[in-house]
Amino acid sequence: MTTQTGATDLRADVIIVGAGSGGCVLARRLLDAGARVLLLEAGGSDTQPGTGLLIRAPAAFPKLFKTGVDWAFDTVEQPHAGGRRFYWPRGKVLGGSSAINATIYIRGSKADFDGWGEGWRWDDVLPAFRSIEKFTGEAGEFRGDAGELAVGHRAASHDLSHAFVQAASGVLGVPAMSSFNHGTLEGAGILESNHHRGERQSAFRAFLRPVMNHPNLTVLTGARVLELLWEGKRAVGVRLRWRGRTLDAPAGGVVLAAGAVQTPQLLMLSGVGPKEELTRHGISVRVNLPGVGGGLQDHLAVPVIFRSKVQSLDGGSEGAAFAQWLLNRTGPLASNVAEASAFVRSGPDLQHADLQYHFGPAYFRDHGFQRADGWHFSVGPVLVEPYSSGRIGLISADPLAAPRIDPRYLSDGRDLRALVSGVRQARDIGAGEGLRQMNTGEVLPGNAATSDTELAEYVRQECATLYHPVGTAALGDGDDAVVDRRLAVRDTQGLWVADASVMPRIIHANTNATSMMIGARAAKFVGKNS
Ligand SMILES: Cc1cc2nc3c(=O)[nH]c(=O)nc-3n(C[C@H](O)[C@H](O)[C@H](O)COP(=O)(O)OP(=O)(O)OC[C@H]3O[C@@H](n4cnc5c(N)ncnc54)[C@H](O)[C@@H]3O)c2cc1C
């Protein structure tokens, strides 16, 4: 049995579905509050041969793609983005996507959370952010140092990353920032990450691994939840597939933390969702909630890559890099690849920066599947204020089938225009003081793409997810809201959501810290008003 505690009793006060960013933080907070928690994770342990060390070495995350710790989803064809199907990695392992991500720790802006409205404004969420952090810098009004999660600047960042900060602030006319975690997403700076002594700290490693022997905690790996169990409109447990058996696990309450792709899928499989979608798949409607699966938003990234005069992360021997990391947890693998960022507005009328450049001292294209010889750096514009939105639906009522993922990328023309402007600006950054001296020529898009039409086609053909789907079980008060402001699923009892699905609008930054904040806040709501 793969329970990490050795326990076999499936009765719990609370069942949490999914041991990802939201689920791990929530499980820890509920345990600390005295609850008996059953955490069900479809993936396996984070120490499996073949992937265990790659999870721990931060810069190795692309090597986890399409392995056993990745759900490796595909979207449906995207008509506005070259008709391509987009590959969507999601973590399938203890830690969820926080075990395979790029470890950037960034909160989102004050304006992001103020925009979420009552109960979720910056002043409401700041204490939860602080509570999870063990900040390696100076704690204070904005930063916490008593939490479980190591947060801070890595011991070292590449010279190219510092050169990017200089070039970006010069070219864009924005300040150099020492941190992006004070509520303002403007300027250029080195990113903070979740590393501890040169190793990744996933949500599982930080929050649950230290308490795996807790008598009130049972963690089942390889446990795929198929649907919710009900008494009327009250969720009273889950049905799961585990070790070739189908089991029913009862609980006082259930929290879905299966991520923005699978939380809405589980709701729909359990009869909670848009009536038409459920009926089409022969699922009886328990609660008609039209917003389930809708409101899907994501961040798109476009590769802009230059050859480097100086050695980058990817130009040396992989074996030597691994040996160095094994020996003393330093070197290229102790990086997180995306070491620095700059936030900028693509047009003068915008209220907030809508582009976040991700700088990596490496060649990063097609999720790292396409490689190139030599030394490179990447200045990737990422659209952090997308207007396009899509939905998660069902392909079938089979709980083991993947859901239908349709982000409707670039369906709003403003998104394409912003990214084209981003590619132009990335070129300017590459030629800016600091980076110019390290730049020996543009590789992508290259000379063939200069006009707006050519650049637009380049964006359509090369853009890729930055891995931030959110919003598919959004919190709020309107007709499309799926959960209320205390994360309880509307028109049900005993059921909550605590993951990236509940974001009512995508934040203007990477989404992991916010997913963990949601997990931390959920602990205050779960069990109440049920
Ligand atoms: C490759 C990659 C790079 C990223 N880089 C960054 C970054 O650097 N910084 C950043 O801020 N964000 C990053 N993100 C995004 C960030 O990691 C996610 O937003 C965040 O982890 C989402 O947390 P979650 O709790 O919603 O879902 P997840 O962490 O994905 O957790 C969901 C969990 O539920 C499990 N599950 C799903 N269905 C079932 C089921 N039926 N039964 C049981 N278990 C189930 C999954 O296996 C998974 O463990 C990245 C994501 C990826 C994939």
Coordinates of C-alpha atoms and ligand atoms in Angstrom, one line a residue:
M1 CA 0.0 0.0 0.0
T2 CA 1.3 3.4 -0.9
T3 CA -0.1 5.3 2.0
Q4 CA 2.8 7.2 3.3
T5 CA 1.6 6.6 6.8
G6 CA 0.8 3.0 6.6
A7 CA -2.8 3.6 7.6
T8 CA -5.6 1.9 5.8
D9 CA -8.6 3.7 7.3
L10 CA -10.3 5.8 4.6
R11 CA -12.6 7.7 7.0
A12 CA -11.7 11.3 7.4
D13 CA -13.1 14.6 8.4
V14 CA -11.9 16.0 5.1
I15 CA -10.9 14.4 1.8
I16 CA -8.7 16.5 -0.4
V17 CA -8.5 15.5 -4.0
G18 CA -5.1 16.3 -5.4
A19 CA -1.7 16.8 -3.7
G20 CA -0.6 19.8 -5.7
S21 CA 0.1 23.4 -4.8
G22 CA -3.3 24.1 -3.3
G23 CA -4.0 20.7 -1.9
C24 CA -0.7 20.3 0.0
V25 CA -0.9 23.7 1.7
L26 CA -4.5 23.1 2.6
A27 CA -3.8 19.6 4.0
R28 CA -1.1 21.0 6.3
R29 CA -3.2 23.8 7.6
L30 CA -6.2 21.5 8.3
L31 CA -3.9 19.0 10.1
D32 CA -2.5 21.9 12.2
A33 CA -6.1 22.8 13.1
G34 CA -6.7 19.2 14.3
A35 CA -8.7 17.7 11.4
R36 CA -8.3 14.1 10.1
V37 CA -7.2 14.4 6.5
L38 CA -7.3 11.9 3.7
L39 CA -5.3 13.3 0.7
L40 CA -5.8 11.4 -2.5
E41 CA -3.2 11.9 -5.3
A42 CA -3.5 10.2 -8.7
G43 CA 0.3 10.4 -9.3
G44 CA 3.1 8.7 -7.4
S45 CA 5.8 9.7 -4.9
D46 CA 8.3 12.3 -5.8
T47 CA 11.2 10.0 -5.3
Q48 CA 10.6 7.5 -8.0
P49 CA 13.7 6.2 -9.9
G50 CA 14.1 8.2 -13.1
T51 CA 12.3 11.3 -12.0
G52 CA 13.1 11.8 -8.3
L53 CA 16.4 13.5 -8.8
L54 CA 15.1 15.5 -11.8
I55 CA 12.4 16.9 -9.6
R56 CA 14.9 18.0 -7.0
A57 CA 17.2 19.7 -9.5
P58 CA 15.4 22.9 -10.4
A59 CA 16.6 23.5 -13.9
A60 CA 15.9 19.9 -14.9
F61 CA 12.2 20.5 -15.1
P62 CA 11.9 20.2 -18.9
K63 CA 13.2 16.7 -18.6
L64 CA 10.1 15.8 -16.6
F65 CA 7.9 16.6 -19.5
K66 CA 6.0 13.6 -21.0
T67 CA 7.4 11.3 -18.3
G68 CA 5.3 9.5 -15.7
V69 CA 5.0 12.5 -13.5
D70 CA 3.3 14.6 -16.2
W71 CA -0.4 14.3 -17.3
A72 CA 0.8 15.6 -20.7
F73 CA -2.5 16.9 -21.9
D74 CA -3.2 18.3 -25.3
T75 CA -5.6 21.1 -26.2
V76 CA -8.0 20.8 -29.1
E77 CA -6.9 22.4 -32.3
Q78 CA -6.5 26.2 -31.9
P79 CA -7.8 27.9 -35.1
H80 CA -6.4 31.3 -34.2
A81 CA -2.9 29.8 -33.4
G82 CA -2.0 28.0 -36.6
G83 CA -4.6 25.2 -36.0
R84 CA -2.1 23.6 -33.6
R85 CA -2.9 21.4 -30.6
F86 CA -0.9 22.7 -27.7
Y87 CA 0.9 20.5 -25.3
W88 CA 0.0 21.2 -21.6
P89 CA 2.2 19.6 -19.0
R90 CA 0.6 19.3 -15.5
G91 CA 2.2 17.6 -12.5
K92 CA 1.0 14.1 -11.7
V93 CA 3.0 13.4 -8.5
L94 CA 3.1 14.5 -4.9
G95 CA 3.5 18.2 -5.2
G96 CA 1.4 18.4 -8.4
S97 CA 2.6 21.1 -10.8
S98 CA 4.8 22.6 -8.1
A99 CA 7.0 19.5 -8.5
I100 CA 7.6 20.1 -12.2
N101 CA 7.4 23.9 -12.5
A102 CA 10.1 26.5 -13.0
T103 CA 10.0 27.4 -9.2
I104 CA 9.4 31.1 -9.8
Y105 CA 7.8 32.6 -6.7
I106 CA 5.8 35.7 -7.4
R107 CA 2.5 36.8 -5.9
G108 CA 0.5 38.9 -8.4
S109 CA -0.2 42.5 -7.9
K110 CA -2.3 44.5 -5.5
A111 CA -4.5 45.5 -8.4
D112 CA -4.9 41.8 -9.3
F113 CA -6.4 40.9 -5.9
D114 CA -8.3 44.1 -5.4
G115 CA -10.0 43.2 -8.7
W116 CA -11.1 39.9 -7.2
G117 CA -13.3 41.8 -4.8
E118 CA -14.7 41.3 -1.4
G119 CA -12.7 38.9 0.8
W120 CA -9.9 38.6 -1.7
R121 CA -8.4 42.0 -1.9
W122 CA -4.7 42.5 -1.4
D123 CA -5.1 43.3 2.3
D124 CA -7.1 40.0 2.6
V125 CA -4.6 37.8 0.9
L126 CA -1.4 39.3 2.1
P127 CA -1.5 37.6 5.5
A128 CA -1.9 34.2 3.8
F129 CA 1.0 34.9 1.5
R130 CA 3.1 35.9 4.4
S131 CA 2.0 32.8 6.4
I132 CA 3.4 30.3 3.9
E133 CA 6.8 32.0 3.4
K134 CA 10.1 31.3 5.0
F135 CA 11.7 34.3 3.3
T136 CA 15.4 34.2 3.1
G137 CA 15.7 38.0 2.9
E138 CA 14.5 40.4 5.6
A139 CA 11.0 39.7 6.8
G140 CA 8.6 42.6 7.5
E141 CA 5.3 44.1 6.6
F142 CA 5.3 42.4 3.3
R143 CA 7.3 39.2 3.8
G144 CA 6.9 36.3 6.2
D145 CA 9.7 34.2 7.7
A146 CA 7.7 31.8 9.9
G147 CA 6.1 29.7 7.1
E148 CA 7.1 26.4 5.7
L149 CA 8.1 27.4 2.1
A150 CA 11.6 28.5 1.3
V151 CA 11.3 31.7 -0.7
G152 CA 14.0 34.1 -1.9
H153 CA 16.7 34.9 -4.4
R154 CA 18.8 31.9 -5.5
A155 CA 22.3 31.9 -4.2
A156 CA 23.5 32.9 -7.7
S157 CA 22.1 34.2 -10.9
H158 CA 23.8 34.1 -14.2
D159 CA 25.7 37.2 -15.5
L160 CA 23.4 37.2 -18.5
S161 CA 20.4 37.6 -16.2
H162 CA 21.9 40.7 -14.5
A163 CA 22.7 42.0 -18.0
F164 CA 19.0 41.5 -19.0
V165 CA 17.8 43.5 -16.0
Q166 CA 20.1 46.4 -17.0
A167 CA 19.1 46.2 -20.7
A168 CA 15.4 45.9 -20.0
S169 CA 15.2 48.8 -17.5
G170 CA 17.2 50.9 -19.9
V171 CA 15.2 50.0 -23.0
L172 CA 11.8 50.0 -21.4
G173 CA 12.5 52.9 -19.1
V174 CA 11.3 51.0 -16.0
P175 CA 13.0 50.7 -12.6
A176 CA 15.3 47.9 -11.6
M177 CA 13.4 46.0 -8.9
S178 CA 14.8 44.0 -6.0
S179 CA 11.5 42.1 -5.6
F180 CA 8.2 41.7 -7.4
N181 CA 6.4 40.6 -4.3
H182 CA 5.3 43.9 -2.8
G183 CA 2.2 44.4 -4.8
T184 CA 3.6 46.2 -7.8
L185 CA 4.3 44.4 -11.1
E186 CA 6.4 47.0 -12.9
G187 CA 10.1 47.1 -13.7
A188 CA 12.9 44.6 -14.2
G189 CA 14.5 42.3 -11.8
I190 CA 15.9 38.9 -10.7
L191 CA 13.0 36.6 -9.8
E192 CA 12.6 34.9 -6.5
S193 CA 12.2 31.1 -6.4
N194 CA 11.4 28.2 -4.1
H195 CA 14.8 26.6 -3.6
H196 CA 16.3 25.2 -0.5
R197 CA 20.1 24.7 -0.7
G198 CA 20.0 24.4 -4.5
E199 CA 17.0 22.0 -4.5
R200 CA 13.4 22.6 -5.6
Q201 CA 11.0 23.0 -2.8
S202 CA 7.6 21.8 -4.0
A203 CA 4.4 22.4 -2.0
F204 CA 4.7 18.7 -1.0
R205 CA 8.3 19.0 0.2
A206 CA 7.6 22.2 2.1
F207 CA 4.3 21.5 3.7
L208 CA 3.7 17.8 4.0
R209 CA 6.9 15.8 3.9
P210 CA 7.9 17.0 7.4
V211 CA 4.5 15.7 8.8
M212 CA 4.0 12.5 6.9
N213 CA 4.0 10.5 10.2
H214 CA 1.2 12.6 11.6
P215 CA -1.5 10.3 13.0
N216 CA -4.3 12.4 11.4
L217 CA -2.8 12.3 7.9
T218 CA -3.3 9.6 5.3
V219 CA -1.9 10.2 1.9
L220 CA -2.7 7.7 -0.8
T221 CA -0.7 7.9 -4.0
G222 CA -1.9 6.3 -7.2
A223 CA -5.4 7.1 -6.1
R224 CA -7.5 8.4 -8.9
V225 CA -10.7 10.0 -7.8
L226 CA -13.5 9.1 -10.3
E227 CA -16.5 11.1 -8.9
L228 CA -18.0 12.5 -5.8
L229 CA -20.5 10.6 -3.5
W230 CA -23.6 12.4 -2.6
E231 CA -26.5 12.5 -0.2
G232 CA -28.9 14.9 -2.0
K233 CA -26.7 17.9 -2.7
R234 CA -24.3 17.2 0.1
A235 CA -20.9 15.7 -0.9
V236 CA -20.2 12.8 1.5
G237 CA -17.1 11.3 0.0
V238 CA -15.5 10.2 -3.2
R239 CA -15.2 7.0 -5.3
L240 CA -11.7 6.3 -6.3
R241 CA -9.6 3.8 -8.3
W242 CA -6.7 2.5 -6.3
R243 CA -4.5 -0.5 -6.9
G244 CA -7.0 -2.0 -9.4
R245 CA -9.9 -1.6 -7.0
T246 CA -12.8 0.8 -6.9
L247 CA -13.3 2.1 -3.4
D248 CA -15.7 4.5 -1.7
A249 CA -14.2 6.8 0.9
P250 CA -16.6 8.7 3.1
A251 CA -15.8 12.1 4.7
G252 CA -17.4 15.0 6.5
G253 CA -16.4 17.2 3.6
V254 CA -14.6 17.1 0.3
V255 CA -12.2 19.6 -1.2
L256 CA -11.3 19.5 -4.9
A257 CA -7.7 20.6 -5.5
A258 CA -7.1 18.7 -8.7
G259 CA -6.0 21.8 -10.6
A260 CA -7.7 24.0 -13.2
V261 CA -8.0 21.1 -15.7
Q262 CA -9.3 18.3 -13.6
T263 CA -11.3 20.0 -10.9
P264 CA -14.0 21.1 -13.4
Q265 CA -13.8 17.7 -15.0
L266 CA -14.5 16.0 -11.6
L267 CA -17.4 18.4 -10.9
M268 CA -18.9 17.6 -14.3
L269 CA -18.4 13.9 -13.9
S270 CA -20.3 14.2 -10.6
G271 CA -23.3 16.0 -12.1
V272 CA -22.2 19.6 -11.3
G273 CA -21.9 21.8 -14.3
P274 CA -23.6 23.2 -17.4
K275 CA -26.8 21.2 -18.0
E276 CA -26.3 20.9 -21.7
E277 CA -22.7 19.6 -21.4
L278 CA -23.7 17.0 -18.8
T279 CA -26.8 15.8 -20.7
R280 CA -24.8 15.5 -23.9
H281 CA -22.6 12.9 -22.1
G282 CA -25.5 11.1 -20.4
I283 CA -24.6 12.5 -16.9
S284 CA -27.6 13.2 -14.7
V285 CA -27.6 16.8 -13.5
R286 CA -27.3 17.3 -9.8
V287 CA -26.6 21.0 -9.9
N288 CA -26.8 23.1 -13.0
L289 CA -23.8 25.4 -12.7
P290 CA -23.1 27.0 -16.1
G291 CA -19.8 28.4 -15.0
V292 CA -18.0 25.1 -14.4
G293 CA -15.2 24.8 -16.9
G294 CA -15.8 28.2 -18.4
G295 CA -13.6 31.3 -17.8
L296 CA -10.4 29.3 -18.7
Q297 CA -7.5 31.7 -19.0
D298 CA -3.8 31.1 -19.6
H299 CA -0.6 33.0 -20.3
L300 CA 1.0 32.6 -23.7
A301 CA 4.8 32.8 -24.3
V302 CA 6.7 33.5 -27.5
P303 CA 10.4 32.5 -27.9
V304 CA 12.8 35.3 -28.8
I305 CA 16.3 33.8 -28.8
F306 CA 19.8 35.2 -29.3
R307 CA 23.2 33.6 -29.6
S308 CA 25.4 34.5 -26.6
K309 CA 29.1 35.5 -26.5
V310 CA 29.4 34.1 -23.0
Q311 CA 28.7 30.6 -21.8
S312 CA 25.0 30.1 -21.0
L313 CA 23.3 27.5 -18.9
D314 CA 22.8 25.1 -21.9
G315 CA 26.1 25.2 -23.7
G316 CA 28.1 22.9 -21.5
S317 CA 28.1 19.1 -20.9
E318 CA 24.9 17.9 -19.2
G319 CA 26.9 15.2 -17.4
A320 CA 29.3 17.7 -15.9
A321 CA 26.3 19.9 -14.8
F322 CA 24.6 17.0 -13.2
A323 CA 27.8 15.9 -11.4
Q324 CA 28.3 19.5 -10.1
W325 CA 24.8 19.6 -8.8
L326 CA 25.0 16.2 -7.2
L327 CA 28.3 17.2 -5.5
N328 CA 27.3 20.5 -4.0
R329 CA 23.9 21.6 -5.4
T330 CA 25.5 24.4 -7.5
G331 CA 26.0 25.1 -11.2
P332 CA 23.5 25.2 -14.1
L333 CA 21.0 22.8 -12.5
A334 CA 20.7 25.0 -9.4
S335 CA 19.2 27.7 -11.7
N336 CA 15.5 27.7 -12.5
V337 CA 16.2 28.8 -16.1
A338 CA 13.7 31.7 -16.0
E339 CA 15.9 33.8 -13.7
A340 CA 14.7 37.3 -14.4
S341 CA 11.6 39.2 -15.6
A342 CA 10.5 42.6 -16.7
F343 CA 7.0 43.9 -16.7
V344 CA 5.9 46.4 -19.3
R345 CA 2.8 47.9 -21.0
S346 CA 2.5 47.1 -24.7
G347 CA 0.5 50.3 -25.3
P348 CA 0.2 53.7 -23.7
D349 CA -3.4 53.4 -22.7
L350 CA -3.0 50.3 -20.5
Q351 CA -3.4 50.6 -16.8
H352 CA -1.1 47.7 -16.0
A353 CA 1.8 46.0 -17.5
D354 CA 0.4 43.4 -19.8
L355 CA 3.7 41.8 -20.8
Q356 CA 6.0 39.9 -18.6
Y357 CA 9.3 39.1 -20.2
H358 CA 10.9 35.9 -19.0
F359 CA 14.6 35.9 -19.3
G360 CA 16.5 32.6 -19.4
P361 CA 20.3 32.3 -20.0
A362 CA 19.5 29.3 -22.3
Y363 CA 17.8 28.3 -25.5
F364 CA 14.2 27.7 -24.5
R365 CA 11.8 26.8 -27.3
D366 CA 9.0 24.3 -27.6
H367 CA 9.2 23.4 -23.8
G368 CA 12.8 22.6 -24.2
F369 CA 12.1 19.8 -26.7
Q370 CA 14.0 21.6 -29.5
R371 CA 17.6 22.1 -28.7
A372 CA 20.4 24.0 -30.4
D373 CA 24.2 23.8 -30.2
G374 CA 26.1 26.6 -28.7
W375 CA 25.4 29.4 -26.1
H376 CA 22.1 31.3 -26.1
F377 CA 19.8 33.5 -24.1
S378 CA 16.0 33.8 -24.4
V379 CA 13.9 37.0 -23.8
G380 CA 10.4 35.6 -24.0
P381 CA 7.4 38.0 -24.0
V382 CA 4.5 36.5 -22.1
L383 CA 1.0 38.0 -22.3
V384 CA -0.1 38.4 -18.7
E385 CA -3.4 40.2 -19.5
P386 CA -5.1 38.0 -22.1
Y387 CA -8.5 38.9 -23.4
S388 CA -9.1 35.4 -24.9
S389 CA -10.7 32.9 -22.7
G390 CA -11.9 29.3 -23.3
R391 CA -13.2 26.3 -21.4
I392 CA -12.7 22.9 -20.1
G393 CA -15.3 20.4 -21.2
L394 CA -15.8 16.7 -21.4
I395 CA -14.8 14.4 -24.2
S396 CA -16.7 11.6 -22.6
A397 CA -18.2 10.5 -19.3
D398 CA -15.3 8.1 -18.8
P399 CA -13.5 9.4 -15.7
L400 CA -10.3 8.0 -16.9
A401 CA -10.4 10.0 -20.2
A402 CA -8.7 13.4 -20.5
P403 CA -11.0 16.4 -20.5
R404 CA -11.6 18.6 -23.5
I405 CA -9.2 21.6 -23.2
D406 CA -10.0 24.6 -25.4
P407 CA -8.2 27.8 -24.3
R408 CA -9.3 29.6 -27.5
Y409 CA -5.8 31.1 -27.7
L410 CA -5.6 34.4 -29.7
S411 CA -9.3 34.3 -30.4
D412 CA -9.3 38.0 -29.3
G413 CA -7.2 40.0 -31.7
R414 CA -5.8 42.2 -29.0
D415 CA -3.8 39.3 -27.7
L416 CA -2.0 38.8 -31.0
R417 CA -1.2 42.5 -31.3
A418 CA 0.2 42.7 -27.8
L419 CA 2.5 39.6 -28.4
V420 CA 3.7 41.1 -31.7
S421 CA 4.6 44.2 -29.9
G422 CA 6.3 42.0 -27.3
V423 CA 8.5 40.3 -29.9
R424 CA 9.6 43.7 -31.2
Q425 CA 10.4 44.9 -27.7
A426 CA 12.3 41.7 -26.9
R427 CA 14.5 42.5 -29.9
D428 CA 15.1 45.9 -28.5
I429 CA 16.0 44.5 -25.1
G430 CA 18.5 42.1 -26.8
A431 CA 20.1 45.1 -28.3
G432 CA 20.0 47.2 -25.1
E433 CA 23.0 48.3 -23.1
G434 CA 24.2 45.4 -21.1
L435 CA 22.9 42.6 -23.2
R436 CA 24.2 44.0 -26.5
Q437 CA 27.7 43.2 -25.5
M438 CA 26.8 39.6 -25.0
N439 CA 24.6 39.2 -28.1
T440 CA 26.1 37.7 -31.2
G441 CA 22.9 37.5 -33.3
E442 CA 19.2 36.8 -33.2
V443 CA 18.2 33.2 -33.8
L444 CA 14.5 33.5 -33.4
P445 CA 12.3 34.9 -34.9
G446 CA 15.3 35.7 -37.2
N447 CA 15.6 38.0 -40.2
A448 CA 12.7 36.5 -42.1
A449 CA 10.1 38.0 -39.7
T450 CA 10.1 41.8 -39.6
S451 CA 6.8 43.1 -40.8
D452 CA 3.7 43.0 -38.5
T453 CA 2.2 40.3 -40.8
E454 CA 5.3 38.1 -40.5
L455 CA 5.6 38.6 -36.8
A456 CA 1.9 37.8 -36.3
E457 CA 2.4 34.5 -38.2
Y458 CA 5.5 33.8 -36.1
V459 CA 3.5 34.3 -32.9
R460 CA 0.7 32.0 -34.2
Q461 CA 3.2 29.3 -35.0
E462 CA 5.5 29.5 -32.1
C463 CA 3.5 30.6 -29.1
A464 CA 3.2 28.1 -26.2
T465 CA 1.6 27.9 -22.9
L466 CA 3.5 29.3 -19.9
Y467 CA 1.6 26.6 -17.9
H468 CA -0.8 28.9 -16.0
P469 CA -4.4 27.7 -16.7
V470 CA -6.8 29.1 -14.1
G471 CA -10.4 30.2 -13.7
T472 CA -12.5 27.1 -14.5
A473 CA -14.3 27.1 -11.1
A474 CA -14.2 30.8 -10.5
L475 CA -15.1 32.4 -7.2
G476 CA -17.6 35.3 -7.1
D477 CA -21.2 36.3 -6.9
G478 CA -22.4 36.3 -10.5
D479 CA -24.2 33.7 -12.5
D480 CA -20.9 32.2 -13.8
A481 CA -19.4 31.9 -10.4
V482 CA -18.8 28.2 -9.3
V483 CA -17.7 28.8 -5.8
D484 CA -18.7 31.5 -3.3
R485 CA -16.2 33.8 -1.7
R486 CA -15.5 31.1 0.9
L487 CA -14.7 28.6 -1.8
A488 CA -17.8 26.5 -1.2
V489 CA -19.4 25.1 -4.4
R490 CA -22.7 26.9 -5.0
D491 CA -25.9 25.0 -4.3
T492 CA -24.1 22.2 -2.7
Q493 CA -23.1 21.3 0.9
G494 CA -19.8 19.9 2.1
L495 CA -17.9 20.7 -1.1
W496 CA -15.1 23.2 -1.7
V497 CA -12.5 24.0 -4.3
A498 CA -8.9 25.0 -3.3
D499 CA -6.7 25.4 -6.4
A500 CA -6.0 27.6 -9.4
S501 CA -9.5 27.0 -10.7
V502 CA -11.0 29.5 -8.4
M503 CA -9.1 32.5 -9.7
P504 CA -11.8 34.7 -11.1
R505 CA -9.4 36.5 -13.4
I506 CA -5.9 35.4 -14.2
I507 CA -3.2 37.3 -12.3
H508 CA -0.5 39.3 -14.1
A509 CA 2.2 36.9 -13.0
N510 CA 3.0 33.2 -12.6
T511 CA 0.4 31.4 -10.7
N512 CA 2.0 29.0 -8.2
A513 CA 2.3 31.3 -5.2
T514 CA -1.3 32.3 -5.6
S515 CA -2.4 28.7 -5.8
M516 CA -0.7 28.0 -2.5
M517 CA -2.2 31.2 -1.0
I518 CA -5.6 29.8 -2.0
G519 CA -4.9 26.5 -0.3
A520 CA -3.8 28.4 2.9
R521 CA -7.0 30.5 2.9
A522 CA -9.2 27.5 2.2
A523 CA -8.4 26.0 5.5
K524 CA -10.3 28.9 7.2
F525 CA -13.4 28.1 5.2
V526 CA -13.5 24.3 4.9
G527 CA -15.9 22.8 7.4
K528 CA -17.6 26.1 7.9
N529 CA -21.1 26.9 6.5
S530 CA -21.4 23.3 5.5
Ligands
LIG1 C1 5.9 23.1 -16.4 C2 5.3 24.2 -15.5 C3 6.0 25.3 -15.1 C4 5.4 26.2 -14.3 N1 6.3 27.2 -13.8 C5 5.8 28.0 -12.8 C6 6.6 28.9 -12.1 O1 7.8 28.9 -12.3 N2 6.1 29.7 -11.2 C7 4.8 29.8 -10.9 O2 4.3 30.6 -10.1 N3 3.9 28.9 -11.5 C8 4.4 28.0 -12.4 N4 3.6 27.1 -13.0 C9 2.2 27.1 -12.6 C10 1.9 26.5 -11.2 O3 2.8 25.5 -10.9 C11 0.5 26.1 -11.1 O4 -0.4 27.2 -11.3 C12 0.1 25.5 -9.7 O5 1.0 24.5 -9.4 C13 -1.3 25.0 -9.8 O6 -1.6 24.4 -8.5 P1 -3.0 23.6 -8.3 O7 -3.1 23.3 -6.9 O8 -4.1 24.4 -9.0 O9 -2.8 22.3 -9.3 P2 -1.7 21.2 -9.3 O10 -0.5 21.7 -8.6 O11 -1.5 20.9 -10.7 O12 -2.3 20.0 -8.5 C14 -3.3 19.2 -8.9 C15 -3.1 17.8 -8.4 O13 -4.3 17.0 -8.5 C16 -3.9 15.7 -8.9 N5 -5.1 15.2 -9.5 C17 -5.7 15.6 -10.7 N6 -6.8 14.8 -10.9 C18 -6.9 13.9 -9.9 C19 -7.8 12.9 -9.6 N7 -8.9 12.6 -10.4 N8 -7.6 12.1 -8.5 C20 -6.6 12.4 -7.7 N9 -5.7 13.4 -7.9 C21 -5.8 14.1 -9.0 C22 -2.8 16.0 -9.9 O14 -2.0 14.8 -10.1 C23 -2.0 17.0 -9.2 O15 -1.1 16.5 -8.3 C24 4.1 26.1 -13.8 C25 3.4 25.0 -14.2 C26 3.9 24.0 -15.0 C27 3.1 22.8 -15.3

